Amino acid sequence: MTATSTVKGTTMTQTGEQKTKRMSFRQAINAAMAEAMREDEKVVLIGEDLRGGNGGTNPDPTVEAFGGVFGVTGGLWTEFGGDRVIDTPISESAILGAAAGAAVTGLRPVAELMFMDFFGVCYDEIYNQAAKFRYMFGGKATTPLTVRGIIGAGVGAAAQHSTSPYHLFTSTPGVKVVVPSNPADAKGLLLASIRDDDPVIFCEHKALYDVKGDVPVGSYVIPLGKANFTRRGTDVTIIAIGNPVNAANKVADKLKGEGISVEVLDPRTTSPLDEEAVLQSVADTGRVVIADESAARCGFGHDLAALIAQKGFHDLKAPIHLVTPPHSPVPFSHALEQLWIPGAERIEEAVRTVLKED
Amino acid sequence: MTLSTAPAAAQDLSTDQLLEAYRRMAKIRKFEQRLHLENQTGDIPGFIHLYAGEEATAVGVCMNLKDTDYIGSTHRGHGHCIAKGCDIKGMMYEIFGKQDGLCHGKGGSMHIADLSVGMLGANGIVGGAPPLATGAALTAKYLGNHGVSVAFSGDGGSNQGTVFEAMNMAVVLNLPVVFVFENNGFGEASGADYSVGSKDVAGRAAGFGLPAVKVDGTDFFAVYEAAKDAVALGRSGGGPSVIEAKNYRWFGHFEGDANLYRTKEQIEEIKRDHDPLKIFRSKVEGLIDMAELDKIEQEAEQEVDESVAEARAAAEPTPDQLTVDVYKNY
Ligand SMILES: Cc1ncc(C[n+]2csc(CCOP(=O)(O)OP(=O)(O)O)c2C)c(N)n1
């Protein structure tokens, strides 16, 4: 168990003695898929260049030429073969639609959308199909589908390869949405997502792929809907999800030196949302900063703020502060992109401000 | 209507046209070769996808277009931009993310656009261009200005639903759009013979009711002639058509790709046997003095050199630019 994942008021299934291994976010996600495929032969992966090297002039029929664009599926084709690690044409509607159709008829597919921005090409297969099956069909359908995709700004990937549209997914009833911030959570949450009997969208921030952490080996599940306190504190709460959690941790550690006690709460999943943990922390500190990369309008941060305003209003000692990107596409220029990201500097500034207000 | 399968004879083009075609191809080559090196310095943010090896396709098509005609491009867009007349410096500034880039540093390599020369944008979304080019053709038809538009896609992109929808709709509405499929054999690391079920990109056109032709995309004269017919068809109200141009990509899918799906020897062979610039030279022997072509290459190299030096030294966008151009007004 990692030093940072102290849990308050919530349950986790891992035990304190679970053996861990140091690995990257990328490797942790890979390990979760391997684990899921070993334990359930109905789990199949489907997407573009999960292996790479089919057809063409590939001189070595055993080579995995890509293993995913960021190498996240590397080794899985070699272990599980082409029947279970399925490379497709560039056809996202068919990928998600086929995954939804396969899920509702007996498989447990993990579809990869590569960059989550591409949901724009194909979201109908979730929005009007997979997400609605159970309800529309009167509870008769089960759609155990996981959609993986890359989110996040910070590497100069520009407007169409850098967004974090999990707020849009969160507003879709019938889908669950996961946004992990560290390797251990990524593994535990992905295994939970794959085992879940409803569609889950799993968002991987590209800036995290090389980040390392201690990850429990073997079967390790973190239930969806259970928040994590990555820092405990009493003066102010930063609620963050995905990569901004790491910026928030940095701010908390820095301010500790100044005698400011910062709590950092990572909901880990936006849907379901651990409302209890959010409201508990608000009650404890009374001051809230929300750091969210999704959107400046109608984003996940606004959803949290509405929750706190409705159910935690009387615990607040100061207005809620939101740290989000501006209401703009993600700029290409490195200088502008750094300003766009809701990073540590802006979070720190918000914390200092909220501490002065009442 | 059938489109030409026979290459144009070099004699059919004026000397000026021949020199211009070579100039554009040489600029693309030098631009991409230089970016291949510049990218290794780590000073270029994001992903770049190089067009070297495919020059004859972009130039063969765009030599038939006017500034008022539109092209829609792909993630591998530098060649299309140069062929359509985008400014080299403006492009280089953009790729380095500078304020004076063609898109003020907001777009980068995958989104270079210049509507003033009919360049509707490189596109980070595979299959993005065909519906947009169909829209540009709708405008041309509606305005009755005899404009045409061209949608570039790859073999990989040819499998996208948006492409099928655009082709069918262009037939139904009889729009002046040319769908150009650059078949370089790969989409990322997957062979076209794996991902195109029929193994025949152009062959699909018949099912939608479009005339189609397959040409050698490394031979400027073959592409030029097919595009001439396709563009004439569109301009005269004859509707959409398809060109499949077979060519080769010299570099990896993106800069940093280890090319594990082909061997070093295969890449060397491609560069040796399928070099659009060499092929062009062999076809204009006797018509054009080779020294002139050498000079064009030197000039292109110099222009690229200057653009890199200037782009490196150029100003970054200032913070106030962050929210400029989200809307015209808000
Ligand atoms: C909708 C969408 N899906 C996937 C991608 C990722 N991607 C970028 S380029 C590419 C391969 C494109 O292959 P092709 O169309 O043959 O063009 P080429 O790269 O060979 O020029 C893929 C899969 C994308 N950018 N957009």
Coordinates of C-alpha atoms in Angstrom, one line a residue, chain B residues 32 40 113 128 140 155 167 210 244 248 256 284 306 317 319 327:
Chain B
E32 CA 10.9 17.9 -43.9
Q40 CA 15.9 16.0 -32.3
A113 CA -4.0 26.6 -42.0
G128 CA -11.5 15.0 -40.7
A140 CA -18.4 26.7 -54.6
D155 CA -5.0 4.7 -46.7
M167 CA -18.2 10.5 -50.7
L210 CA -17.7 8.1 -58.1
E244 CA -5.7 6.9 -55.2
Y248 CA 5.9 6.0 -49.7
G256 CA 10.3 9.3 -32.8
V284 CA 12.4 16.3 -67.7
E306 CA 16.6 31.1 -42.8
P317 CA 3.0 34.6 -27.9
P319 CA 0.1 35.7 -22.1
Y327 CA -14.6 34.0 -30.5

